[in-house]
Short mmCIF file of C-alpha atoms in Angstrom, two decimals:
data_model
loop_
_atom_site.label_atom_id
_atom_site.label_comp_id
_atom_site.label_asym_id
_atom_site.label_seq_id
_atom_site.Cartn_x
_atom_site.Cartn_y
_atom_site.Cartn_z
CA MET A 19 31.55 152.67 236.96
CA GLN A 20 34.64 154.36 235.72
CA ILE A 21 36.29 153.33 232.46
CA SER A 22 38.88 151.20 234.19
CA GLU A 23 36.25 149.11 235.84
CA LEU A 24 34.40 148.75 232.48
CA ALA A 25 37.65 147.52 231.08
CA GLU A 26 38.19 145.06 233.73
CA ARG A 27 34.74 143.59 233.66
CA SER A 28 34.41 143.44 229.90
CA GLY A 29 37.90 142.23 229.22
CA PHE A 30 38.57 144.93 226.71
CA PRO A 31 41.51 147.34 227.15
CA VAL A 32 40.69 150.95 227.89
CA ALA A 33 42.19 152.06 224.52
CA THR A 34 39.87 149.76 222.60
CA ILE A 35 36.83 150.99 224.50
CA LYS A 36 37.84 154.57 223.71
CA TYR A 37 38.18 153.64 220.15
CA TYR A 38 34.64 152.08 220.08
CA ILE A 39 33.28 155.27 221.66
CA ARG A 40 34.97 157.48 218.95
CA ASP A 41 33.75 155.02 216.27
CA GLY A 42 30.12 155.20 217.52
CA MET A 43 29.93 151.58 218.17
CA LEU A 44 29.66 152.21 221.86
CA PRO A 45 27.60 155.23 223.43
CA ARG A 46 29.61 157.82 225.42
CA GLY A 47 29.38 157.57 229.17
CA GLU A 48 27.69 160.27 231.25
CA ALA A 49 30.25 163.15 231.84
CA LYS A 50 31.01 163.80 235.45
CA SER A 51 33.90 166.10 234.93
CA ALA A 52 36.04 167.23 232.19
CA THR A 53 38.21 164.08 232.42
CA ARG A 54 35.76 161.60 234.04
CA ALA A 55 32.73 159.78 232.66
CA GLU A 56 30.49 157.28 234.21
CA TYR A 57 29.44 154.06 232.54
CA GLY A 58 26.50 151.75 233.18
CA GLU A 59 25.43 148.17 232.68
CA GLU A 60 24.29 149.05 229.08
CA HIS A 61 27.86 149.70 228.24
CA LEU A 62 28.94 146.34 229.51
CA SER A 63 26.25 144.50 227.63
CA ARG A 64 27.23 146.34 224.43
CA LEU A 65 30.78 145.42 224.88
CA ARG A 66 29.78 141.71 225.61
CA LEU A 67 27.76 141.75 222.33
CA ILE A 68 30.65 143.15 220.35
CA ALA A 69 32.84 140.44 221.73
CA ALA A 70 30.23 137.62 220.89
CA LEU A 71 30.11 138.85 217.31
CA ALA A 72 33.89 139.34 216.77
CA ASP A 73 35.17 136.38 218.82
CA VAL A 74 32.56 133.66 218.45
CA ARG A 75 31.22 134.58 214.99
CA GLU A 76 34.86 135.73 214.07
CA LEU A 77 33.35 138.68 212.22
CA PRO A 78 35.62 141.59 211.12
CA LEU A 79 35.06 144.83 212.76
CA ALA A 80 33.40 146.38 209.79
CA ARG A 81 30.73 143.66 209.85
CA VAL A 82 30.21 143.99 213.61
CA ARG A 83 29.65 147.72 213.11
CA GLU A 84 27.21 146.86 210.23
CA ILE A 85 25.14 144.63 212.58
CA LEU A 86 25.25 146.94 215.52
CA SER A 87 23.85 149.84 213.32
CA LEU A 88 20.94 147.60 212.10
CA ILE A 89 20.05 147.09 215.73
CA ASP A 90 20.44 150.83 216.61
CA ASN A 91 18.45 152.19 213.70
CA PRO A 92 15.54 149.99 213.05
CA GLY A 93 13.91 152.29 210.67
CA ASP A 94 12.87 149.74 208.06
CA SER A 95 10.69 146.66 208.26
CA PRO A 96 11.94 143.52 209.92
CA ILE A 97 12.20 141.75 206.59
CA ASP A 98 14.42 144.45 205.17
CA ILE A 99 16.70 144.59 208.19
CA LEU A 100 16.87 140.73 208.28
CA GLY A 101 18.00 140.87 204.55
CA ARG A 102 20.73 143.38 205.44
CA ALA A 103 21.81 141.41 208.61
CA VAL A 104 22.10 138.22 206.50
CA GLY A 105 24.20 140.03 203.93
CA ALA A 106 26.51 141.14 206.71
CA LEU A 107 27.04 137.50 207.82
CA PRO A 108 29.41 134.93 206.08
CA PRO A 109 29.50 133.24 203.79
CA TYR A 110 29.78 136.37 201.50
CA ALA A 111 28.56 134.71 198.18
CA PRO A 112 29.02 136.36 194.87
CA GLU A 113 26.02 138.13 193.17
CA ALA A 114 24.85 136.54 189.99
CA ASP A 115 22.09 137.05 187.37
CA ASP A 116 20.50 133.67 188.44
CA TYR A 117 20.86 131.15 191.07
CA PRO A 118 19.41 127.97 189.42
CA ARG A 119 20.39 125.42 192.01
CA ALA A 120 19.08 127.48 194.93
CA ARG A 121 15.93 128.28 193.04
CA ALA A 122 15.17 124.68 192.45
CA ALA A 123 15.67 123.80 196.04
CA ILE A 124 13.54 126.80 197.37
CA GLU A 125 10.92 125.72 194.99
CA THR A 126 11.07 122.24 196.21
CA LEU A 127 10.50 123.56 199.80
CA GLY A 128 7.70 125.82 198.70
CA TYR A 129 9.40 128.96 200.41
CA THR A 130 8.20 132.41 199.50
CA TYR A 131 11.43 134.36 198.91
CA ASP A 132 12.90 137.58 197.41
CA PRO A 133 15.47 136.51 194.88
CA ARG A 134 17.75 139.40 195.85
CA PHE A 135 17.93 138.08 199.53
CA ALA A 136 21.62 137.39 200.22
CA ALA A 137 20.74 133.89 201.53
CA VAL A 138 19.80 132.99 197.89
CA ALA A 139 23.30 133.51 196.62
CA GLN A 140 24.71 131.72 199.78
CA LEU A 141 22.58 128.71 199.15
CA GLU A 142 23.63 128.61 195.55
CA SER A 143 27.32 128.66 196.50
CA ALA A 144 26.64 126.13 199.20
CA ILE A 145 25.10 123.68 196.95
CA GLY A 146 27.73 124.22 194.26
CA ALA A 147 30.39 123.35 196.84
CA VAL A 148 28.55 120.11 197.93
CA GLN A 149 28.33 119.05 194.31
CA ASP A 150 32.03 120.07 193.57
CA ALA A 151 33.03 117.99 196.42
CA GLY A 152 31.31 114.91 194.89
CA LEU A 153 28.71 114.75 197.60
CA ASP A 154 25.08 114.01 196.56
CA TRP A 155 22.43 116.71 196.21
CA ASP A 156 18.87 116.06 195.19
CA ASP A 157 15.22 116.96 196.16
CA GLU A 158 15.10 114.45 198.94
CA ILE A 159 18.24 115.86 200.60
CA ALA A 160 16.86 119.45 200.16
CA ARG A 161 13.75 118.40 201.89
CA ARG A 162 15.73 116.86 204.83
CA TYR A 163 17.46 120.02 205.55
CA GLY A 164 14.49 122.21 204.79
CA ALA A 165 12.27 120.41 207.12
CA ALA A 166 14.72 120.62 210.06
CA MET A 167 15.26 124.37 209.32
CA THR A 168 11.54 125.08 208.94
CA ALA A 169 10.97 123.58 212.31
CA VAL A 170 13.90 125.66 213.97
CA ALA A 171 12.87 128.89 212.20
CA THR A 172 9.20 128.42 213.06
CA ALA A 173 9.98 128.32 216.88
CA GLU A 174 12.44 131.14 216.40
CA VAL A 175 9.99 133.43 214.54
CA ALA A 176 7.01 132.90 216.89
CA PRO A 177 8.01 135.33 219.62
CA VAL A 178 8.69 138.11 217.10
CA ARG A 179 4.91 138.48 216.72
CA THR A 180 4.45 139.79 220.21
CA MET A 181 7.60 142.03 220.44
CA PRO A 182 7.78 145.69 219.89
CA VAL A 183 9.48 146.42 216.48
CA ASP A 184 12.90 147.52 217.91
CA LYS A 185 13.08 144.54 220.20
CA ALA A 186 11.98 142.20 217.35
CA ILE A 187 14.79 143.49 215.09
CA ALA A 188 17.48 143.04 217.69
CA TYR A 189 16.21 139.59 218.31
CA ALA A 190 16.01 138.66 214.57
CA VAL A 191 19.55 140.09 213.83
CA LEU A 192 21.20 138.61 216.89
CA GLY A 193 19.35 135.43 216.69
CA THR A 194 20.45 134.85 213.22
CA ALA A 195 24.07 135.58 214.04
CA LEU A 196 24.37 133.95 217.38
CA PHE A 197 22.25 130.68 217.19
CA GLU A 198 24.03 129.52 214.00
CA PRO A 199 27.23 128.46 215.97
CA VAL A 200 24.87 126.73 218.52
CA MET A 201 23.26 124.73 215.91
CA LEU A 202 26.54 123.71 214.12
CA ALA A 203 28.08 122.61 217.33
CA LEU A 204 24.98 120.53 218.14
CA ARG A 205 25.05 118.88 214.75
CA ARG A 206 28.70 117.91 215.23
CA LEU A 207 27.82 116.51 218.63
CA ALA A 208 24.85 114.53 217.43
CA HIS A 209 27.17 112.94 214.78
CA GLN A 210 29.55 111.93 217.49
CA HIS A 211 26.75 110.67 219.62
CA LEU A 212 25.32 108.62 216.76
CA LEU A 213 28.80 107.20 215.74
CA MET A 214 29.72 106.50 219.35
CA SER A 215 26.53 104.84 220.34
CA GLY A 216 26.30 102.81 217.07
CA ALA A 217 22.75 104.13 216.65
CA ALA A 218 21.72 104.18 213.07
CA THR A 219 17.99 104.19 213.59
CA PRO A 220 15.87 107.29 213.51
CA PRO A 221 14.87 108.97 216.91
CA PRO A 222 11.65 108.36 218.24
CA PRO A 223 8.95 110.75 216.62
CA MET B 3 44.84 116.99 179.72
CA GLN B 4 47.75 119.25 180.07
CA ILE B 5 48.31 121.55 182.85
CA SER B 6 46.97 124.69 180.84
CA GLU B 7 43.61 122.81 180.33
CA LEU B 8 43.49 121.86 183.99
CA ALA B 9 44.10 125.49 184.85
CA GLU B 10 41.33 126.55 182.44
CA ARG B 11 38.81 123.99 183.61
CA SER B 12 39.46 124.45 187.26
CA GLY B 13 39.67 128.34 187.26
CA PHE B 14 43.08 128.11 189.18
CA PRO B 15 46.08 129.70 187.63
CA VAL B 16 48.96 127.41 186.60
CA ALA B 17 51.37 128.85 189.20
CA THR B 18 48.72 127.95 192.00
CA ILE B 19 48.36 124.42 190.63
CA LYS B 20 52.09 123.98 190.68
CA TYR B 21 52.15 125.25 194.21
CA TYR B 22 49.56 122.77 195.27
CA ILE B 23 51.58 119.97 193.73
CA ARG B 24 54.82 120.88 195.48
CA ASP B 25 52.79 121.35 198.71
CA GLY B 26 51.46 117.72 198.42
CA MET B 27 47.71 119.05 198.38
CA LEU B 28 47.34 117.82 194.78
CA PRO B 29 48.91 114.62 193.24
CA ARG B 30 51.56 114.92 190.38
CA GLY B 31 50.37 114.43 186.94
CA GLU B 32 51.65 111.27 184.96
CA ALA B 33 54.95 112.22 183.44
CA LYS B 34 54.96 112.08 179.66
CA SER B 35 58.36 113.67 179.14
CA ALA B 36 60.87 115.75 181.06
CA THR B 37 58.64 118.79 180.84
CA ARG B 38 55.18 117.61 180.30
CA ALA B 39 52.73 115.73 182.67
CA GLU B 40 49.30 114.45 182.07
CA TYR B 41 46.38 115.30 184.36
CA GLY B 42 43.09 113.48 184.74
CA GLU B 43 39.57 114.00 186.20
CA GLU B 44 40.87 113.28 189.69
CA HIS B 45 43.03 116.32 189.51
CA LEU B 46 40.14 118.38 188.43
CA SER B 47 37.93 116.95 191.25
CA ARG B 48 40.72 117.77 193.96
CA LEU B 49 40.84 121.41 192.64
CA ARG B 50 37.16 121.81 192.92
CA LEU B 51 37.29 120.40 196.40
CA ILE B 52 39.90 122.80 197.28
CA ALA B 53 38.05 125.65 195.92
CA ALA B 54 34.87 124.55 197.77
CA LEU B 55 36.75 124.48 201.11
CA ALA B 56 38.61 127.71 200.53
CA ASP B 57 35.98 129.81 198.94
CA VAL B 58 32.65 128.63 200.26
CA ARG B 59 33.90 127.69 203.74
CA GLU B 60 36.49 130.63 203.66
CA LEU B 61 39.06 128.34 205.27
CA PRO B 62 42.66 129.34 205.46
CA LEU B 63 44.95 127.20 203.30
CA ALA B 64 46.44 125.50 206.41
CA ARG B 65 43.01 124.34 207.31
CA VAL B 66 42.19 123.16 203.83
CA ARG B 67 45.50 121.19 203.87
CA GLU B 68 44.56 119.69 207.22
CA ILE B 69 41.15 118.56 206.06
CA LEU B 70 42.60 117.06 202.76
CA SER B 71 45.28 115.12 204.86
CA LEU B 72 42.38 113.63 206.96
CA ILE B 73 40.75 112.32 203.80
CA ASP B 74 43.99 111.12 202.30
CA ASN B 75 45.24 109.26 205.46
CA PRO B 76 42.13 107.62 207.02
CA GLY B 77 44.27 105.43 209.34
CA ASP B 78 42.29 106.07 212.46
CA SER B 79 38.63 105.34 213.30
CA PRO B 80 35.92 107.42 211.79
CA ILE B 81 35.22 109.09 215.22
CA ASP B 82 38.75 110.16 215.64
CA ILE B 83 38.93 111.63 212.11
CA LEU B 84 35.54 113.34 212.64
CA GLY B 85 37.00 114.84 215.82
CA ARG B 86 39.95 116.28 214.02
CA ALA B 87 37.94 117.61 211.17
CA VAL B 88 35.63 119.32 213.53
CA GLY B 89 38.73 120.88 215.24
CA ALA B 90 39.83 122.22 211.76
CA LEU B 91 36.60 123.97 211.10
CA PRO B 92 35.51 127.26 212.68
CA PRO B 93 34.63 128.45 215.09
CA TYR B 94 37.99 127.92 216.74
CA ALA B 95 36.95 127.89 220.36
CA PRO B 96 39.31 128.34 223.24
CA GLU B 97 40.20 125.15 225.27
CA ALA B 98 39.31 125.17 228.94
CA ASP B 99 39.23 122.88 231.92
CA ASP B 100 35.46 122.59 231.97
CA TYR B 101 32.53 123.58 229.71
CA PRO B 102 29.66 123.78 232.17
CA ARG B 103 27.04 125.35 229.75
CA ALA B 104 27.90 122.81 226.97
CA ARG B 105 27.88 119.96 229.50
CA ALA B 106 24.47 120.84 230.77
CA ALA B 107 23.04 121.16 227.23
CA ILE B 108 24.52 117.89 226.15
CA GLU B 109 23.13 116.14 229.20
CA THR B 110 19.64 117.65 228.63
CA LEU B 111 19.83 116.05 225.04
CA GLY B 112 21.16 112.78 226.27
CA TYR B 113 24.00 112.64 223.90
CA THR B 114 26.97 110.27 224.42
CA TYR B 115 30.17 112.43 224.18
CA ASP B 116 33.87 112.75 224.52
CA PRO B 117 34.48 115.89 226.60
CA ARG B 118 37.76 116.57 224.47
CA PHE B 119 35.76 116.76 221.21
CA ALA B 120 36.27 120.27 219.72
CA ALA B 121 32.42 120.69 219.40
CA VAL B 122 32.05 120.85 223.20
CA ALA B 123 34.37 123.82 223.44
CA GLN B 124 32.49 125.39 220.41
CA LEU B 125 29.05 124.79 221.90
CA GLU B 126 30.43 126.42 225.27
CA SER B 127 31.42 129.48 223.33
CA ALA B 128 28.24 129.63 221.24
CA ILE B 129 25.97 129.46 224.21
CA GLY B 130 28.04 132.05 226.09
CA ALA B 131 27.67 134.40 223.14
CA VAL B 132 23.79 133.99 223.11
CA GLN B 133 23.65 134.78 226.74
CA ASP B 134 26.11 137.70 226.44
CA ALA B 135 23.88 139.16 223.76
CA GLY B 136 20.94 139.11 226.18
CA LEU B 137 19.12 136.32 224.27
CA ASP B 138 17.42 133.56 226.16
CA TRP B 139 19.03 130.06 226.54
CA ASP B 140 17.31 127.35 228.62
CA ASP B 141 16.70 123.59 228.36
CA GLU B 142 13.59 124.01 226.12
CA ILE B 143 15.73 126.04 223.73
CA ALA B 144 18.46 123.47 223.79
CA ARG B 145 15.88 120.69 223.07
CA ARG B 146 14.46 122.68 220.08
CA TYR B 147 17.77 122.87 218.43
CA GLY B 148 18.88 119.45 219.50
CA ALA B 149 15.84 117.84 218.08
CA ALA B 150 16.39 119.43 214.71
CA MET B 151 20.18 118.38 214.66
CA THR B 152 19.47 114.91 215.72
CA ALA B 153 17.12 114.52 212.89
CA VAL B 154 19.63 115.86 210.35
CA ALA B 155 22.53 114.04 211.77
CA THR B 156 20.60 110.66 211.91
CA ALA B 157 19.79 110.99 208.18
CA GLU B 158 23.47 112.03 207.45
CA VAL B 159 25.09 109.20 209.46
CA ALA B 160 22.86 106.43 208.06
CA PRO B 161 24.80 105.89 204.81
CA VAL B 162 28.11 105.65 206.56
CA ARG B 163 27.15 102.16 207.79
CA THR B 164 27.32 100.74 204.32
CA MET B 165 30.38 102.66 202.99
CA PRO B 166 33.95 101.26 202.91
CA VAL B 167 36.13 103.16 205.64
CA ASP B 168 37.94 105.54 203.30
CA LYS B 169 34.75 106.60 201.55
CA ALA B 170 32.90 106.97 204.91
CA ILE B 171 35.69 109.24 206.22
CA ALA B 172 35.68 111.48 203.17
CA TYR B 173 31.91 111.60 203.36
CA ALA B 174 31.99 112.50 207.13
CA VAL B 175 34.65 115.19 206.77
CA LEU B 176 33.24 116.82 203.73
CA GLY B 177 29.68 116.42 204.69
CA THR B 178 30.36 118.18 208.03
CA ALA B 179 32.31 121.01 206.22
CA LEU B 180 30.01 121.55 203.31
CA PHE B 181 26.49 120.86 204.48
CA GLU B 182 26.86 123.50 207.18
CA PRO B 183 26.53 126.44 204.86
CA VAL B 184 23.54 124.74 203.06
CA MET B 185 21.69 124.51 206.39
CA LEU B 186 22.51 128.02 207.35
CA ALA B 187 21.29 129.40 204.10
CA LEU B 188 18.03 127.37 204.47
CA ARG B 189 17.33 128.61 207.92
CA ARG B 190 17.72 132.24 206.86
CA LEU B 191 15.41 131.40 203.92
CA ALA B 192 12.91 129.79 206.24
CA HIS B 193 12.93 133.00 208.28
CA GLN B 194 12.28 135.20 205.36
CA HIS B 195 9.50 132.76 204.17
CA LEU B 196 7.74 132.83 207.64
CA LEU B 197 8.06 136.56 207.80
CA MET B 198 6.96 137.30 204.34
CA SER B 199 4.06 134.92 204.41
CA GLY B 200 2.98 136.04 207.83
CA ALA B 201 2.88 132.42 209.00
CA ALA B 202 3.43 131.96 212.68
CA THR B 203 1.78 128.62 213.00
CA PRO B 204 3.80 125.44 213.02
CA PRO B 205 4.20 123.58 209.63
CA PRO B 206 2.08 120.32 209.25
CA PRO B 207 3.70 117.39 210.74
#
C-alpha cells in the first residue's frame, strides 16, 4: 500500500508516519521509485503497536521508542530485557540505597529477586503511598496481592518456555505493558460487581 | 505546629502549602493571631496523601483535587463515588456508544455492571491495545485475569461492610488508586521470580 493508505488505515497523519521512519521507530517502505515506497501489513502492525503504547498506556514517545528498541534488539537474556522494559514503564520510582518495605514484602512472598530491578523501587514507593494515605499494609495484605499476582504471572510466563527468544522477548515486554490496563480495569469492574450485587462472600474455589 | 514545621515535615514548600489552602485542597490552620496559624497532624496526613496521589500515581493536580473532593463530600452512594473515582484515574479512555470487547469479557466473567462505568471504556481500550499489539485475547485469558481480580477485589471489599459510609468511601477511593501500583509492581516481581528460578509449574494451591 502507499503511505496515504497506511495513514488512513492506521489513523496516523502522513507527516507523523514520516517522522517515525526518520526516527527509526518504523522501518522504511520498499522503494518503488524516487518518490514512492510500498508499505505492508508489518508497517500497519507496528503503527498499531505504537498507538497502543502511546494512547492506552499514555507513554511519552521516548518511552515508546525505548520499548520498541528492546523488542527490535533482543541481544540480551529475557531477564535483562524484562528488567529494562519494566524500567521504561510507569511508575518511575526514585532509586535509593535500600528499599526496606519492598524487601520485607518480597521476603514474605519468598520471591527470588535482583534488588536493582526497577520493580523493587516501584514497590517501595507504592507501599509508602499506601501507608502515607493511612491505609493498612501488613504481611497478610502482601500475601493477598502476592498470591493473585503469582497466579497471573505463572500463567503468563508458561508460554515463554516454548517460544524462540525473539518472540519470547516481544511477548514479555508487550505483555507486561499491555495486560496491566486490562487487569486494572477488571479489578475496578470486580469492585463494582461486588458492591452492586451486595456479595461480600468469597467466590467459590 | 507552625507552617514552617509543616513544610519541613511534609517536604512541601511553604508557598505550595499556602496554594493548597487557597485552593481548598488543604483545610486552613487554626488562627492564633493575624499572621499565625496552628497546624495539626491532620494537615500533615492530607499533604502526605496529596504527595501519594501526585507522585506515586503521577496524577495531574486537577485529578488529585477531584479525588480529594470525592473523599471530602461523600454525599452519594459508594457505588456512585467509586464510579467517579475510577473516572478520575488513568487510563482516560474515550467514551463510545458501545464497548463490544469489554461487554463480551464482562459477560464471560458474569459480573453485574453499569455500562456507563468508566472501567468499561477502560477495559475496551485495554483489550484493543492487546489485540493491536498482536497478543492473544480470548475467553480463557479473560477468565484468568478475572479470577485473580475477583479474588483481590473480594478481600478488598469485605471490610467496607463494617465501616461508616465516609470511611468506606475514603477507603474505596484511595484503595483503588493506591493499591494498583502495589499490584503492578508485585506482578513484575513475580515474573522476575519465575524467570530467575526457572519455575514454570503452577504454585501450590
